Coordinates of C-alpha atoms in Angstrom, one line a residue:
M1 CA -26.1 14.8 -0.3
R2 CA -23.1 16.5 -1.9
I3 CA -19.9 14.9 -3.0
R4 CA -16.6 16.8 -3.6
V5 CA -14.7 15.4 -6.6
L6 CA -11.2 16.6 -6.8
P7 CA -8.7 16.2 -9.7
V8 CA -6.9 12.9 -9.5
G9 CA -3.9 14.8 -8.1
T10 CA -5.8 16.3 -5.1
L11 CA -7.3 13.2 -3.5
V12 CA -4.9 12.9 -0.4
L13 CA -2.0 14.9 1.0
G14 CA 0.7 15.8 3.4
L15 CA 4.5 16.4 3.2
A16 CA 7.8 15.7 5.0
F17 CA 11.5 15.7 4.4
S18 CA 13.5 12.9 5.9
G19 CA 16.8 12.9 7.9
A20 CA 18.7 16.2 8.1
T21 CA 17.7 17.3 4.6
V22 CA 16.1 20.8 4.5
A23 CA 13.0 21.1 2.3
A24 CA 13.7 23.3 -0.8
E25 CA 10.0 24.1 -1.2
T26 CA 7.2 24.8 1.2
V27 CA 3.8 23.2 1.3
E28 CA 2.3 26.4 -0.1
E29 CA 4.9 26.5 -3.0
V30 CA 4.3 22.9 -4.0
G31 CA 0.5 23.4 -3.7
K32 CA 0.7 26.3 -6.1
K33 CA 2.8 24.4 -8.6
I34 CA 0.4 21.4 -8.5
T35 CA -2.5 23.8 -9.2
A36 CA -0.6 25.5 -12.0
A37 CA 0.3 22.2 -13.7
S38 CA -3.3 21.0 -13.4
E39 CA -4.7 24.2 -15.0
K40 CA -2.6 23.6 -18.1
L41 CA -3.9 20.1 -18.5
N42 CA -6.6 19.4 -21.1
S43 CA -7.0 15.6 -20.6
F44 CA -5.5 12.8 -18.5
S45 CA -5.8 9.0 -18.8
A46 CA -4.1 6.1 -17.0
K47 CA -4.3 2.6 -15.9
T48 CA -4.9 2.2 -12.1
K49 CA -4.1 -0.5 -9.6
M50 CA -5.1 -0.7 -6.0
V51 CA -3.7 -3.3 -3.6
S52 CA -4.8 -3.4 0.0
E53 CA -4.1 -5.7 2.9
M54 CA -5.4 -5.9 6.5
K55 CA -4.3 -8.4 9.1
Q56 CA -5.1 -9.0 12.7
E57 CA -5.5 -12.0 14.9
G58 CA -8.1 -14.4 13.4
F59 CA -8.8 -12.0 10.4
S60 CA -7.2 -11.1 7.2
M61 CA -8.3 -9.3 4.0
V62 CA -6.4 -8.9 0.7
S63 CA -7.9 -7.1 -2.3
T64 CA -6.7 -6.1 -5.7
S65 CA -8.5 -3.8 -8.0
E66 CA -7.4 -2.7 -11.6
G67 CA -9.0 -0.3 -14.0
T68 CA -8.7 3.0 -15.8
T69 CA -9.2 6.7 -15.1
E70 CA -10.0 9.4 -17.6
M71 CA -10.3 13.2 -17.3
L72 CA -11.3 15.8 -19.8
R73 CA -11.4 19.6 -19.3
K74 CA -14.7 21.3 -19.9
G75 CA -14.4 25.0 -19.3
G76 CA -12.9 25.4 -15.8
D77 CA -13.9 21.9 -14.7
F78 CA -12.8 18.3 -15.4
L79 CA -15.2 15.6 -16.5
M80 CA -14.1 12.3 -14.9
R81 CA -14.6 8.6 -15.5
T82 CA -13.1 5.8 -13.5
E83 CA -13.7 2.1 -14.0
S84 CA -12.4 -0.9 -12.0
K85 CA -12.8 -4.6 -11.4
G86 CA -11.6 -6.1 -8.2
V87 CA -11.2 -9.4 -6.2
S88 CA -11.1 -9.6 -2.5
E89 CA -10.3 -12.6 -0.3
T90 CA -11.3 -12.5 3.4
S91 CA -10.3 -15.0 6.0
I92 CA -12.1 -15.2 9.4
G93 CA -11.1 -17.9 11.7
G94 CA -9.7 -19.9 8.8
N95 CA -12.9 -19.6 6.7
V96 CA -12.0 -18.0 3.4
T97 CA -14.5 -16.0 1.3
K98 CA -13.7 -14.7 -2.2
Q99 CA -15.7 -11.9 -3.8
E100 CA -15.5 -10.1 -7.2
S101 CA -16.8 -6.6 -7.7
S102 CA -16.9 -3.8 -10.3
N103 CA -17.3 -0.1 -10.1
L104 CA -18.0 2.8 -12.5
M105 CA -18.0 6.5 -11.6
I106 CA -18.8 9.3 -14.0
A107 CA -18.6 13.0 -13.1
D108 CA -20.2 15.2 -15.8
G109 CA -19.4 18.6 -14.2
S110 CA -22.7 18.9 -12.3
F111 CA -23.3 15.4 -10.9
A112 CA -21.4 12.3 -10.1
Y113 CA -22.9 8.9 -10.9
S114 CA -21.7 5.6 -9.5
I115 CA -22.6 2.0 -10.3
S116 CA -21.3 -0.9 -8.3
E117 CA -21.8 -4.6 -8.6
A118 CA -20.9 -7.3 -6.1
A119 CA -22.4 -10.8 -5.5
G120 CA -24.6 -10.3 -8.5
I121 CA -26.3 -7.2 -7.1
K122 CA -26.0 -3.8 -8.9
S123 CA -26.6 -0.5 -7.2
A124 CA -26.4 3.1 -8.6
Q125 CA -26.3 6.6 -7.1
K126 CA -26.5 10.2 -8.2
M127 CA -24.7 12.9 -6.2
K128 CA -24.2 16.6 -6.4
L129 CA -20.8 17.9 -7.2
T130 CA -19.1 20.9 -5.6
K131 CA -16.3 23.0 -7.1
P132 CA -12.8 21.8 -6.1
D133 CA -10.7 24.2 -3.9
V134 CA -8.0 26.2 -5.5
D135 CA -5.7 25.0 -2.7
P136 CA -5.2 21.3 -3.3
F137 CA -4.4 20.7 0.3
K138 CA -7.4 22.6 1.9
A139 CA -9.4 19.5 2.7
W140 CA -6.6 18.0 4.7
R141 CA -5.2 20.9 6.6
G142 CA -7.6 20.5 9.5
T143 CA -6.7 16.8 10.1
A144 CA -3.1 16.3 9.1
E145 CA 0.3 17.8 9.4
L146 CA 1.7 18.5 5.9
K147 CA 5.3 18.4 5.0
V148 CA 7.3 18.1 1.8
L149 CA 9.4 14.9 1.1
P150 CA 12.2 14.6 -1.5
D151 CA 11.1 14.4 -5.1
S152 CA 10.8 11.0 -6.7
S153 CA 10.7 9.5 -10.2
L154 CA 8.1 6.9 -11.2
D155 CA 8.3 5.3 -14.6
G156 CA 10.5 8.2 -15.7
R157 CA 8.0 10.8 -14.5
A158 CA 9.4 13.4 -12.0
A159 CA 7.1 13.8 -9.0
W160 CA 6.6 15.9 -5.9
V161 CA 6.1 13.7 -2.8
I162 CA 3.7 14.6 -0.1
E163 CA 3.2 13.1 3.3
A164 CA 0.1 13.6 5.5
T165 CA 0.6 12.7 9.1
P166 CA -2.6 12.7 11.2
K167 CA -2.8 15.2 13.9
S168 CA -2.9 14.0 17.5
D169 CA -6.7 14.2 17.7
Q170 CA -7.1 11.7 14.7
A171 CA -6.8 8.5 16.7
G172 CA -6.4 5.3 14.8
Q173 CA -5.3 6.9 11.6
G174 CA -2.0 6.3 9.7
K175 CA -0.1 8.6 7.4
N176 CA -0.5 8.9 3.7
V177 CA 2.4 9.4 1.2
I178 CA 1.4 10.8 -2.2
H179 CA 3.3 11.3 -5.4
Y180 CA 2.2 14.1 -7.8
D181 CA 3.3 14.2 -11.4
K182 CA 5.2 17.5 -12.0
E183 CA 4.0 17.7 -15.6
S184 CA 0.3 17.3 -15.0
G185 CA -0.2 18.0 -11.3
Q186 CA -2.0 14.7 -10.9
M187 CA -1.6 12.0 -8.3
I188 CA 0.3 9.0 -9.8
K189 CA 0.9 7.0 -6.6
M190 CA -0.4 6.9 -3.0
V191 CA 0.5 4.7 -0.1
A192 CA -1.7 4.6 3.0
Y193 CA -0.2 3.2 6.3
T194 CA -1.5 1.7 9.4
P195 CA -1.1 3.7 12.7
D196 CA 2.0 1.6 13.4
G197 CA 3.6 2.5 10.1
K198 CA 2.9 -0.6 8.0
P199 CA 1.8 -0.2 4.3
M200 CA -1.9 -0.9 4.2
A201 CA -3.0 0.2 0.7
T202 CA -1.2 1.3 -2.4
M203 CA -2.7 3.0 -5.5
T204 CA -0.5 3.3 -8.6
Y205 CA -1.1 4.9 -12.0
S206 CA 0.7 3.7 -15.2
D207 CA 0.5 4.1 -18.9
I208 CA -0.2 7.8 -18.3
K209 CA -1.3 9.9 -21.3
L210 CA -1.6 13.6 -21.3
N211 CA -3.7 15.8 -23.6
D212 CA -4.8 12.9 -25.8
K213 CA -8.1 13.2 -27.5
I214 CA -11.0 11.7 -25.4
S215 CA -14.6 11.7 -26.6
P216 CA -17.0 13.7 -24.4
E217 CA -19.4 10.8 -24.8
R218 CA -17.2 8.9 -22.3
F219 CA -18.6 11.1 -19.6
V220 CA -22.3 10.7 -20.3
F221 CA -24.0 8.4 -17.8
T222 CA -26.6 5.9 -18.8
A223 CA -28.2 3.6 -16.2
P224 CA -28.1 -0.1 -17.0
P225 CA -31.5 -1.6 -17.8
G226 CA -33.4 -2.5 -14.7
V227 CA -31.1 -0.6 -12.3
E228 CA -32.8 2.2 -10.3
V229 CA -30.5 5.2 -9.6
Q230 CA -30.8 6.4 -6.0
D231 CA -30.8 10.2 -6.1
L232 CA -28.8 11.6 -3.3
S233 CA -28.2 15.0 -4.9
K234 CA -31.1 16.8 -3.2

């Protein structure tokens, strides 16, 4: 099995201007600027927070996950490390279940390794990496209509805003709105919506540091004692 790991700023996409405002930049122009900014980046680190909520009759689920993400350039590639700990609370017919979990993912340029733990059970996997596309929006063009939204400012950082609206054949999918940091080209916020337009999940990045020194040892994977790594790279 192969896995495609994109820079943080190329995880989800789409774009749209609101009201009668005319977009000053095209999707292609913004994509080129995101790529150019990313190519100048040597390292990136930030705190992350993911909050998601799902509700329907007789069922609800709320989860919060907080952690860190780190990137370090190695040649033309980025090494990556993401860590997070989360808590989810699920209610089914009034019965509430709470669960804690943790996740670690390391991409060393050739392979991606992941370790997850939930309910006291640890599992680990190894997957093959493929090169990211030069076009940051390539993976989404087949399933979403892409438009440019007005720029935003998050914690004082100027950002391009992208909206990905699912095409008509993508039934049951909602839009995604993504903010890309203009200085680094990296995603610093993403909001996923339900098909009826309600916010479903929000990922935010804070305490962002660019081009700080990060030890390459942070991107070396070592399996925990007693945990067998499932090799899915073949």
